[in-house]
XYZ file of C-alpha atoms in Angstrom:
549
model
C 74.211 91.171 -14.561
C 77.422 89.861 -13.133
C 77.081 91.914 -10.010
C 73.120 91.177 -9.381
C 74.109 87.883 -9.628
C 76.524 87.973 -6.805
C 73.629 89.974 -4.997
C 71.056 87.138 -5.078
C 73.252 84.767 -4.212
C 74.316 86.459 -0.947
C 73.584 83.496 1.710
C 70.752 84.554 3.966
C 68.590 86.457 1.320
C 64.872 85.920 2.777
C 64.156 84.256 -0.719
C 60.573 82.589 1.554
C 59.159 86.247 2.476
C 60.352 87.902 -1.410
C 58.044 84.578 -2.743
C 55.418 84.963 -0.269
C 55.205 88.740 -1.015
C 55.055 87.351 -4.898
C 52.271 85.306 -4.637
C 50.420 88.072 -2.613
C 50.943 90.469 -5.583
C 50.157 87.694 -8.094
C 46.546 87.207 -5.650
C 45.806 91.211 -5.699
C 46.324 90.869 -9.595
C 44.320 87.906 -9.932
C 41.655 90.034 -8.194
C 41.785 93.024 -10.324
C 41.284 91.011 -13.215
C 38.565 88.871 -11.669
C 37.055 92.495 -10.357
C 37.058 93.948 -13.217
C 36.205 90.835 -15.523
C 32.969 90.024 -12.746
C 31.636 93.986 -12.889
C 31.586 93.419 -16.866
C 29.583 90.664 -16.124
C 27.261 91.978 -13.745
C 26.841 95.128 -16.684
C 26.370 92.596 -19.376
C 23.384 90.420 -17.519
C 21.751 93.353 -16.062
C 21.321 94.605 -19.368
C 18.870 91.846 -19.837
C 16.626 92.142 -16.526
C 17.343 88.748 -15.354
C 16.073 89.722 -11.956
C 18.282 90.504 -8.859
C 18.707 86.683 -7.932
C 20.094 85.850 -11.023
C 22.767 88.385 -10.246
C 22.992 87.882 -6.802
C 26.007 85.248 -6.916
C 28.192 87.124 -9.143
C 27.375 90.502 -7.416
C 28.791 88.877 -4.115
C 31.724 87.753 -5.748
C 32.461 90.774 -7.334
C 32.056 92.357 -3.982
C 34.506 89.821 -1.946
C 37.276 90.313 -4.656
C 36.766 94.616 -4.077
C 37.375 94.043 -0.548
C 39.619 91.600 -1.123
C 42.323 93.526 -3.549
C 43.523 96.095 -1.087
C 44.491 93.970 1.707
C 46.110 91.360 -0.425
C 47.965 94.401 -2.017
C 48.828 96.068 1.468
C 49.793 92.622 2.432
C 52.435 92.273 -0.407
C 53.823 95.475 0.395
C 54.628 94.423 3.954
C 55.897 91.370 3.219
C 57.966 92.661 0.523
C 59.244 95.509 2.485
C 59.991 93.177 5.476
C 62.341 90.846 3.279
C 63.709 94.050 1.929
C 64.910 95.250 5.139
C 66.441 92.295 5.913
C 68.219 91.714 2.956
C 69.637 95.320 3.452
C 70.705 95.025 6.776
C 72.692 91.540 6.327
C 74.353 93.813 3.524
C 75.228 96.641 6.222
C 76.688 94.120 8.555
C 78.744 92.442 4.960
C 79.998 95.950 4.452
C 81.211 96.901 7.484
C 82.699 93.051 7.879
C 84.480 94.335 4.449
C 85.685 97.248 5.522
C 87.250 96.373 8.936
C 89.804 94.525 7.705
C 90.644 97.061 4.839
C 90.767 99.839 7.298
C 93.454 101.884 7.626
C 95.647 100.292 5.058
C 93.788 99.342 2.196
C 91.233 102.553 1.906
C 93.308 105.400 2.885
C 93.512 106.710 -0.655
C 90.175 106.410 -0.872
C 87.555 109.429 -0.405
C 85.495 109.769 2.856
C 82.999 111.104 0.586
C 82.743 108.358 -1.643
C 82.943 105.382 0.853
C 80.045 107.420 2.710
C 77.620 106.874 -0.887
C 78.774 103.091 -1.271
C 78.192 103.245 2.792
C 74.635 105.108 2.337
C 73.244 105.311 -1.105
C 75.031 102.195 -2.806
C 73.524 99.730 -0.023
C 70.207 101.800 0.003
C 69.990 101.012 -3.909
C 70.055 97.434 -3.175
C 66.543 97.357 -2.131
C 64.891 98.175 -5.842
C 66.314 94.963 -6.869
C 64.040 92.992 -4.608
C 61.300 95.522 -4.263
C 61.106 97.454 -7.701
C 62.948 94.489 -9.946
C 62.040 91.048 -8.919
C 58.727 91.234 -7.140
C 57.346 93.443 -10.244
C 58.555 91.120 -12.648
C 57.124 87.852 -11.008
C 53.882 89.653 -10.519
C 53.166 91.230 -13.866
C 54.970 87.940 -16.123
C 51.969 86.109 -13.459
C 49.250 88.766 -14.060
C 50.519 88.116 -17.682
C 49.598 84.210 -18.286
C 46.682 84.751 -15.870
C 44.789 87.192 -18.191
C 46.012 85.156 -21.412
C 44.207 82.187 -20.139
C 41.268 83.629 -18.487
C 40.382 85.376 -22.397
C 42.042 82.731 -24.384
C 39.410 80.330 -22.288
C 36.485 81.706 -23.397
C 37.742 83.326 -27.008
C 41.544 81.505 -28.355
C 41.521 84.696 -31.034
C 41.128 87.071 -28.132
C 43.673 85.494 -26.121
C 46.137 86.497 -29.418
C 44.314 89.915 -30.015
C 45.544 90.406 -26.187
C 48.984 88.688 -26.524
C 50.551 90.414 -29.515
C 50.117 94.206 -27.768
C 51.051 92.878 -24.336
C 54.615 91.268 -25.710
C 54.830 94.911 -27.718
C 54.464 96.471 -23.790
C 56.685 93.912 -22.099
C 59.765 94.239 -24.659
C 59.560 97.589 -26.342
C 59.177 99.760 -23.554
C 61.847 97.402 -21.599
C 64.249 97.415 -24.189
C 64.393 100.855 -24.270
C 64.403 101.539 -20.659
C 67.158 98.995 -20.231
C 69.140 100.962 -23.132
C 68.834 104.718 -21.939
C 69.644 103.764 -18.161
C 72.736 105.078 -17.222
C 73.378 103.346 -13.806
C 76.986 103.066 -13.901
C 77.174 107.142 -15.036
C 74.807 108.180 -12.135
C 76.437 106.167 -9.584
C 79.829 107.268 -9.919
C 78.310 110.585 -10.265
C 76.763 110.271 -7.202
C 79.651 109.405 -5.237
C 81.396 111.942 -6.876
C 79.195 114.568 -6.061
C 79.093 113.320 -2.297
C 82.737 113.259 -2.187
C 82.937 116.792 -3.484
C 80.074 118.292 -0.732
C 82.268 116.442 2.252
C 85.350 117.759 1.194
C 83.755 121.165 0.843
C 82.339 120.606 4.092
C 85.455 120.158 6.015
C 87.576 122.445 3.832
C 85.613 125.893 4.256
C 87.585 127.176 6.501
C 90.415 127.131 4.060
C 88.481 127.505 1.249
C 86.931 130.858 2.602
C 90.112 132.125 3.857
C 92.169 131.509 0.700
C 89.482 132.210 -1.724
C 88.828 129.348 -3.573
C 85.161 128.851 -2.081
C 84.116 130.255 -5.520
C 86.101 127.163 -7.860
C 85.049 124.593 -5.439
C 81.354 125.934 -5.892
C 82.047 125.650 -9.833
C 82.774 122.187 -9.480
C 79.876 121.599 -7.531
C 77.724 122.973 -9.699
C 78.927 121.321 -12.760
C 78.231 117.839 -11.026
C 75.166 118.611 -9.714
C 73.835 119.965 -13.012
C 75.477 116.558 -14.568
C 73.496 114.575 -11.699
C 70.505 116.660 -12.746
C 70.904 115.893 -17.067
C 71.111 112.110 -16.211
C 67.755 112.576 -13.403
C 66.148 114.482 -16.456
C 66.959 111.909 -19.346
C 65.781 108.853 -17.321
C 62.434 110.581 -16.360
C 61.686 111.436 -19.937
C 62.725 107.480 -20.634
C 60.086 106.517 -18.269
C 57.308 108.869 -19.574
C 58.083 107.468 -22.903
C 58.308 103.633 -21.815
C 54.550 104.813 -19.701
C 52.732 106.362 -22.336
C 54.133 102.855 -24.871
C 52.436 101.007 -22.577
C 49.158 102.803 -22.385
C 48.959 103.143 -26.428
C 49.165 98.970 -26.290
C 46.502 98.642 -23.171
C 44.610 100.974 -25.307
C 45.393 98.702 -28.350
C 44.783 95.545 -26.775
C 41.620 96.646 -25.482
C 40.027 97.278 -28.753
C 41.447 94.454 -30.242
C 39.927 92.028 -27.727
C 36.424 94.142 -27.967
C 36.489 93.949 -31.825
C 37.192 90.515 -32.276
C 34.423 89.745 -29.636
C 31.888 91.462 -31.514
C 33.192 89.739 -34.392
C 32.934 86.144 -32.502
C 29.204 87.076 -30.805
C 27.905 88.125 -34.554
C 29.193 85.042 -35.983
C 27.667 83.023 -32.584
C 30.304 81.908 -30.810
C 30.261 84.292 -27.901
C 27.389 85.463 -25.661
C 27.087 88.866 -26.195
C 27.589 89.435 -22.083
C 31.171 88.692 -22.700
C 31.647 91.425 -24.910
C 32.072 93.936 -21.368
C 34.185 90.925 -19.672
C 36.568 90.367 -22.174
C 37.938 94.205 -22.913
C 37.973 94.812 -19.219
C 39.988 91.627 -18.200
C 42.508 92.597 -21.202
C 42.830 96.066 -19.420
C 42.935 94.914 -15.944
C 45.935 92.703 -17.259
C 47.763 95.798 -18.187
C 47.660 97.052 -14.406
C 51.540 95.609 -13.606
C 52.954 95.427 -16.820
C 54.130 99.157 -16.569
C 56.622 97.998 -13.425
C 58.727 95.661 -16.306
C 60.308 98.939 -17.568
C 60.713 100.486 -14.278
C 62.490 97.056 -13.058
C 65.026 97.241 -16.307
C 65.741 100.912 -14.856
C 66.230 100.149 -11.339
C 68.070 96.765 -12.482
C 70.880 98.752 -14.197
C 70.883 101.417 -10.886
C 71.579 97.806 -8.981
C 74.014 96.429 -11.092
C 76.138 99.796 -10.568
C 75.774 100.193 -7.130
C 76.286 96.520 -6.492
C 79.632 96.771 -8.710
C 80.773 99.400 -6.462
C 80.068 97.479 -3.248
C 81.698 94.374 -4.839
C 84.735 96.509 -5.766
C 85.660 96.505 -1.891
C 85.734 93.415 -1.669
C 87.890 92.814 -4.227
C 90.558 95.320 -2.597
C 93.470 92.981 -1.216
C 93.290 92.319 2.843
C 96.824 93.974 3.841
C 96.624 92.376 7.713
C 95.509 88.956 8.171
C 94.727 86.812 11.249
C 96.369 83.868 11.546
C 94.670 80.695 11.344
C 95.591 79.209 14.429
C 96.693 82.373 16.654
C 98.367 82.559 19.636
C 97.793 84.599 23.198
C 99.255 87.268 24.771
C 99.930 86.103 28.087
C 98.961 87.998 31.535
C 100.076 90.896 32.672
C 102.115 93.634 31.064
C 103.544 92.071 27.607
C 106.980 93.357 26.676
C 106.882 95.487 23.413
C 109.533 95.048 20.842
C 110.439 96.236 17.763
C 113.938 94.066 15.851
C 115.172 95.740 12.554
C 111.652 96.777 11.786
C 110.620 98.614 8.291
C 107.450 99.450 7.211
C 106.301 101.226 3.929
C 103.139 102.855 3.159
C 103.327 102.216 -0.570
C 105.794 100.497 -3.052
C 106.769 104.252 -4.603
C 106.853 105.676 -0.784
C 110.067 105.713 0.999
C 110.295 103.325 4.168
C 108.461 104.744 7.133
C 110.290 102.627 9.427
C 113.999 101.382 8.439
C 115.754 98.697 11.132
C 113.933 100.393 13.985
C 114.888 98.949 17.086
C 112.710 99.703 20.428
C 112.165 98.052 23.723
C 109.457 98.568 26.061
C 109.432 96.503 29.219
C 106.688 95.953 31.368
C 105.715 98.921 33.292
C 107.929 101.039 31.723
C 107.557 104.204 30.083
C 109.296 105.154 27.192
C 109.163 108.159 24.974
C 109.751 108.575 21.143
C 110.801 111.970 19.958
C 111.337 113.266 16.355
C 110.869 115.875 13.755
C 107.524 115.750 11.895
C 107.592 112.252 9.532
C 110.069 110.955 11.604
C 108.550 107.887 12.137
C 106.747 108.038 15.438
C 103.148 107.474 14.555
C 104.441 104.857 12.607
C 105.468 102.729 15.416
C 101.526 102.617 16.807
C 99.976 101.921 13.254
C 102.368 99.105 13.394
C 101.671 97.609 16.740
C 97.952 97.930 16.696
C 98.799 95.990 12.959
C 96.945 98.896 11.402
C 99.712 98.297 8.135
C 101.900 95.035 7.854
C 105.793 94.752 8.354
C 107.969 95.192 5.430
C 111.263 93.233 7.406
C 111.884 92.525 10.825
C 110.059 91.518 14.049
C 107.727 92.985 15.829
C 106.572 91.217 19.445
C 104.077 91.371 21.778
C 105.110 89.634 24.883
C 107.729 87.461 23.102
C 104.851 86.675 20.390
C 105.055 88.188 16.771
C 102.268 90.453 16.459
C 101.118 88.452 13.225
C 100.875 85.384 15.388
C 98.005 87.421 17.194
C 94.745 88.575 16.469
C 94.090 91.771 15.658
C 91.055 92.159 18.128
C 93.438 90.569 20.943
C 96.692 93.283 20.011
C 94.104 96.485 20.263
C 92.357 94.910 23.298
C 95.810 95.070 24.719
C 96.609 98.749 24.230
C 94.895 101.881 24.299
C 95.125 104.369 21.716
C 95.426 108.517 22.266
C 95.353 109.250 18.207
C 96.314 112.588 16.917
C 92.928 112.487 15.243
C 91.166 111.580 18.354
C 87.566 110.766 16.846
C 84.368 112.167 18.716
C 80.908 110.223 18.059
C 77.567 112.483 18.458
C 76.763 111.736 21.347
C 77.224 112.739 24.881
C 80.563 113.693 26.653
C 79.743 110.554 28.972
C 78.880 108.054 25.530
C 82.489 109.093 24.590
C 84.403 108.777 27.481
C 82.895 105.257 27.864
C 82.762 103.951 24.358
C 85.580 101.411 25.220
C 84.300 100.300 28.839
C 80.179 101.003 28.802
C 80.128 99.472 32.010
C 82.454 101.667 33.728
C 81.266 103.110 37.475
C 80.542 107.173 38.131
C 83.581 106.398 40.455
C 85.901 105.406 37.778
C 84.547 108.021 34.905
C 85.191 110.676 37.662
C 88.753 109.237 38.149
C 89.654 109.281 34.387
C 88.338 112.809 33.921
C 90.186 114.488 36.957
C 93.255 112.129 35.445
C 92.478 114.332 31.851
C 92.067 117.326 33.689
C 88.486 117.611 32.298
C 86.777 118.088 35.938
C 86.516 121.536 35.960
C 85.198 121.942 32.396
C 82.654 119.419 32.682
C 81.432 121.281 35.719
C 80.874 124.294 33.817
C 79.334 122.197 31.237
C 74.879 123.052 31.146
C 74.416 119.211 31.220
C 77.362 117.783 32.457
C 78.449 114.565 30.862
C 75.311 114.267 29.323
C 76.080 117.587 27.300
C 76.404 116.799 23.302
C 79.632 116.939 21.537
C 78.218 117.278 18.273
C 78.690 115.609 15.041
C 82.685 114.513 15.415
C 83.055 116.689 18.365
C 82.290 120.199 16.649
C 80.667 121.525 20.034
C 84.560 120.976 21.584
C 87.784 122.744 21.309
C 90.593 120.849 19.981
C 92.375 120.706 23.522
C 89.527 118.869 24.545
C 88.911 117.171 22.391
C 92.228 115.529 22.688
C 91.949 115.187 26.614
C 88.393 113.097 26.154
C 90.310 110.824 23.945
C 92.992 110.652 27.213
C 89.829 109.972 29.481
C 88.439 107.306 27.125
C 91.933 105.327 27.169
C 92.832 105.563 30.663
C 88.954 104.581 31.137
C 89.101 101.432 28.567
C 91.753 99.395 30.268
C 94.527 97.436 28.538
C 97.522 96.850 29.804
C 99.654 98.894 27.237
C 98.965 103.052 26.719
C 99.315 104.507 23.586
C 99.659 108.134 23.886
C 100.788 110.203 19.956
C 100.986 113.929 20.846
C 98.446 113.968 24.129
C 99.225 117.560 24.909
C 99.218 119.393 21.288
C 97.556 122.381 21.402
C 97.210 122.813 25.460
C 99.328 125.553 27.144
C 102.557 124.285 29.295
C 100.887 124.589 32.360
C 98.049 122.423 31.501
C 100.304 120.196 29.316
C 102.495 119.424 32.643
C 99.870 118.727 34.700
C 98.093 116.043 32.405
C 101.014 114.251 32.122
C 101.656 114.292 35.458
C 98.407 113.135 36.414
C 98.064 110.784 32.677
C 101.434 108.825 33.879
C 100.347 108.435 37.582
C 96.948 106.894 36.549
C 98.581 104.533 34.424
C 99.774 102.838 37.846
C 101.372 99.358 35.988
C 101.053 99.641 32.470
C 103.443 100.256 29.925
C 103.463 103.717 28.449
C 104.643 104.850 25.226
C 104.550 108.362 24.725
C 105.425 110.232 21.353
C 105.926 114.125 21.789
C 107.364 117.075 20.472
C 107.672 118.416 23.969
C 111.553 117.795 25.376
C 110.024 118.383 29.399
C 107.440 115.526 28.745
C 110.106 113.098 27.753
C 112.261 113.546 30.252
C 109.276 112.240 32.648
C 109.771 109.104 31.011
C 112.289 106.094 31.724
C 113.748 106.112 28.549
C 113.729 108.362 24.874
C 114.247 107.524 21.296
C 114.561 109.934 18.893
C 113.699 109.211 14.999
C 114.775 110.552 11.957
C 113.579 109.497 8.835
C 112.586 105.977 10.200
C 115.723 105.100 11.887
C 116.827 105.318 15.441
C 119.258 108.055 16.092
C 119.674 107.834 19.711
C-alpha cells in the first residue's frame, strides 16, 4: 500500500472532480434503490385497486428516478474519466521529469523494452486506482449504508437480515481477490515480455541470419504462456469472487422477504412492503461486486506504481547547480585539464588525464582506435556522465557550474546513433529550430549534401522517415542528423563519425561543405578517416583514454 500511498499523495491529483464523480455514482445508486424500492411499491398498492390517483404520486416518482439513473450514471463516468486523465497525464509529465535527468547515465543498463511498459503500461495502470479502486469503493460502501437505513427504517430485523450477507459479499469475495492477485508477478512479467518482443524486434536481422530466431521464439513463448496462466488464474478469481456475491444478493434477498412476511403476519409491516423491501436489498447489491474488482486492480496499482517509484529512487548522476553560472557570448573556449571519466566503478577509466583545447573558431579533430576515448569526450561535455578528476570548462566556466539545458544549447550534437522521429524529413531536420526559414532548411541540406535526394524524394521534405528512420539508409540517415545540427544553431559543433558509411567521394565533399557552413563556430570532429583530419587545425589521437599525440 506503500506505493498507492505515494500515488494519492502526488500534488495536483484532481481529488474535487474524483469526489464529484463519487457523489454522482452514490446519486445513480441512490436511484436504483429508490427505483427499484418505488416499482415494489407501485406493485404492492395496485394489488389493492386503490384507483390511479392514489398511485399517481409514486408512479411519477418512480418515473423521474428511471430517467434520472442513466444520466447521473453517464455523468459519473465523465467526471470520473476526466479526473482520470488528468491525473495520468501530470504522471506522464513526472515521468519524463524523472527520466531526463537519469538519462544517459543512470538507465543505460536498463532495457528499452522495459522502460517502454513502465513508460506505457505502468502509467496506463495508474488509472484503475482512481477509476476501478476508489470511485467503486466510495460508491458501493455509500450504496451500502444507504440501503441499510432505507430497510432498517421501516423493519430494524431486515436491516440485519440485509447486513450479515452484504458484510459476507464485501469481505469474502475481497479477501480472496486481494489474496490470488498477483500484481507484482504480472507486472514484471509484462515488462519482461515487452522487453523480450523489442529486442526481438531490432535483433531479427541477426537472429535470422545466425539462426537463433527459433530460441528467441522459445523464450517468447514461455512468457507469453506465463502472461497467459496469471490472465487465466485472475479471471477464474473474479468469476469466483462474482458468483460469491450473487449467492449473498440471492441470500439477502430472501432473508429480507422472509422476515417481512414474518413482521406483516405478526402486524408490524404493511403487507405492500413485502415487494419494497426484497427489491431495495437487491438493488443494494448493484455496486458491491466492484469491491473485489477494486482489491484486484489495487494490487495491479501497487506493482506498477512500485515500478514507477523505483526510478525515482535511481541516484541523479549530473546535477545542476543551485546557483549556476553563464556561458558568456560568443564562441566559449572548450577545455579539458587532467580529465577521467568512468562508466562504472568495475569499468576501466574511459578518460585518464585527458588534456584538449579548443579555441574559439577552431577546429580540432580527435582520432583513435575503436574505445579509444573519443565519444567519451562529447558525453562529457554535453554532461551526459559526471567527471571522475579533473576540469572540464566551458568558456573558462566548469561545466558543473552550468546548466545542463544552457551546455547542450551551446553545442550541437552529430551522434553515431543519430535518432530519427516518425515524422517527416522536414519535422526532423527542424526539430532543434521549428522556426527555421525554407531559405535556411535549403542551406543546411545542400550543406549535408541531401539536395539531390530530397529531390528525388515523392513528397519532398514532407516524405515520412518512418518509425526511427526505417524508410532511410544509414548514410542518410546520418547526413539528416548533419542538417539538423548545422540547422539548430549553437555556437559549438559536435560532429562523432559524420561520414561512416558514405563513400570517399561523398565523405569529402560533406566535410567540405559541413566545415564551410560552420562559418565561426568551433568544430570538433572525431573520425576514423586520416584525410578528414587533416582538414582540421589541429588532431589528437587517443588510446585507451589518454592523449598520445
Amino acid at each position: 500500500m506503500k506505493p498507492i500511498r505515494r500515488i494519492l499523495a502526488e500534488p495536483g491529483t484532481p481529488y474535487g472532480r474524483l469526489a464529484l464523480a463519487g457523489l454522482l455514482g452514490l446519486a445513480a445508486s441512490a436511484a436504483t434503490i429508490g427505483l427499484l424500492a418505488g416499482s415494489g411499491y407501485v406493485v404492492g398498492r395496485a394489488a389493492s385497486r386503490p384507483g390511479l390517483g392514489a398511485l399517481a404520486g409514486i408512479l411519477a416518482g418512480v418515473e423521474v428516478l428511471a430517467f434520472s439513473r442513466g444520466p447521473l450514471r453517464y455523468a459519473e463516468r465523465l467526471v470520473g474519466h476526466d479526473a482520470t486523465l488528468r491525473a495520468l497525464a501530470r504522471w506522464r509529465v513526472w515521468l519524463y521529469d524523472c527520466l531526463t535527468p537519469r538519462v544517459p547515465a543512470a538507465l543505460s543498463g536498463w532495457r528499452s523494452g522495459d522502460l517502454l511498459t513502465r513508460a506505457i503500461d505502468d502509467v496506463d495502470t495508474l488509472q484503475d486506482l482512481y477509476l476501478r479502486t476508489l470511485l467503486p469503493l466510495v460508491i458501493a460502501a455509500g450504496s451500502a449504508v444507504l440501503g441499510l437505513v432505507v430497510v432498517g427504517l421501516e423493519l430494524p430485523v431486515a436491516a440485519i437480515a440485509l447486513g450479515a450477507p452484504l458484510a459476507v459479499a464485501c469481505t469474502v469475495p475481497t479477501v480472496l481477490a486481494w489474496r490470488s492477485a498477483s500484481g507484482d508477478d504480472a507486472a514484471e512479467l509484462g515488462g519482461a515480455l515487452t522487453a523480450q518482443v523489442v529486442d526481438a524486434l531490432h535483433g531479427a536481422p541477426d537472429l535470422l541470419a545466425f539462426g537463433a530466431d527459433g530460441a528467441m521464439l522459445e523464450r517468447l513463448e514461455k512468457l507469453s504462456n506465463e502472461a497467459a496462466m496469471i490472465d487465466r488464474r485472475q479471471a477464474a478469481t473474479s468469476a469466483l469472487a462474482t458468483l460469491l456475491t450473487q449467492l449473498c444478493a440471492g441470500a439477502a434477498v430472501l432473508a429480507v422477504l422472509a422476515v417481512a412476511v414474518s413482521a406483516v403476519h405478526a402486524h408490524h409491516l404493511d403487507p405492500v412492503m413485502v415487494a419494497v423491501l426484497p427489491l431495495a436489498a437487491l438493488a443494494t447489491f448493484e455496486p458491491i461486486p466492484g469491491i473485489a474488482l477494486a482489491a484486484t486492480r489495487a494490487r495491479a496499482v501497487g506493482a506498477a506504481a512500485r515500478r514507477l517509484l523505483a526510478l525515482e529512487a535511481v541516484p541523479v548522476p549530473v546535477h545542476d547547480p543551485a546557483v549556476p553560472a553563464h556561458v558568456g557570448a560568443g564562441t566559449p573556449e572548450i577545455s579539458f585539464a587532467q580529465a577521467s571519466l568512468r562508466y562504472a566503478p568495475d569499468l576501466p577509466r574511459a578518460l585518464d588525464g585527458v588534456v584538449v583545447q579548443v579555441a574559439p573558431g577552431a577546429r580540432v579533430a580527435v582520432t583513435g582506435s575503436s574505445g579509444a576515448g573519443k565519444s567519451s569526450l562529447v558525453n562529457a561535455l554535453l554532461r551526459f556522465w559526471p567527471l571522475e578528476g579533473g576540469a572540464l570548462t566551458l568558456g573558462g566556466v566548469a561545466v558543473d557550474r552550468l546548466l545542463q539545458s544552457d551546455v547542450r544549447a551551446t553545442c550541437a550534437l552529430v551522434d553515431q546513433k543519430a535518432h530519427l522521429f516518425a515524422g517527416t524529413v522536414r519535422s526532423n531536420v527542424t526539430l532543434g529550430r521549428p522556426d527555421a526559414t525554407e531559405e535556411q532548411v535549403a542551406a543546411a541540406l545542400d550543406a549535408a549534401q541531401l539536395s539531390e535526394w530530397i529531390a528525388t524524394l515523392p513528397s519532398g521534405l514532407e516524405t515520412p522517415v518512418g518509425e526511427e528512420g526505417v524508410a532511410v539508409s544509414g548514410g542518410e540517415r546520418r547526413r539528416l542528423a548533419v542538417a539538423r545540427a548545422l540547422l539548430a544553431g549553437g555556437p559549438i559543433l559536435l560532429l562523432d563519425e559524420p561520414t561512416a558509411g558514405l563513400d570517399a567521394a561523398l565523405a569529402d565533399r560533406l566535410i567540405t561543405d559541413v566545415l564551410a557552413a560552420a562559418g565561426t563556430r568551433s568544430v570538433l570532429l572525431i573520425t576514423h578517416r586520416a584525410g578528414e583530419a587533416k582538414r582540421c587545425d589541429a588532431v589528437v589521437t587517443l588510446e585507451e583514454g589518454r592523449v598520445v599525440r
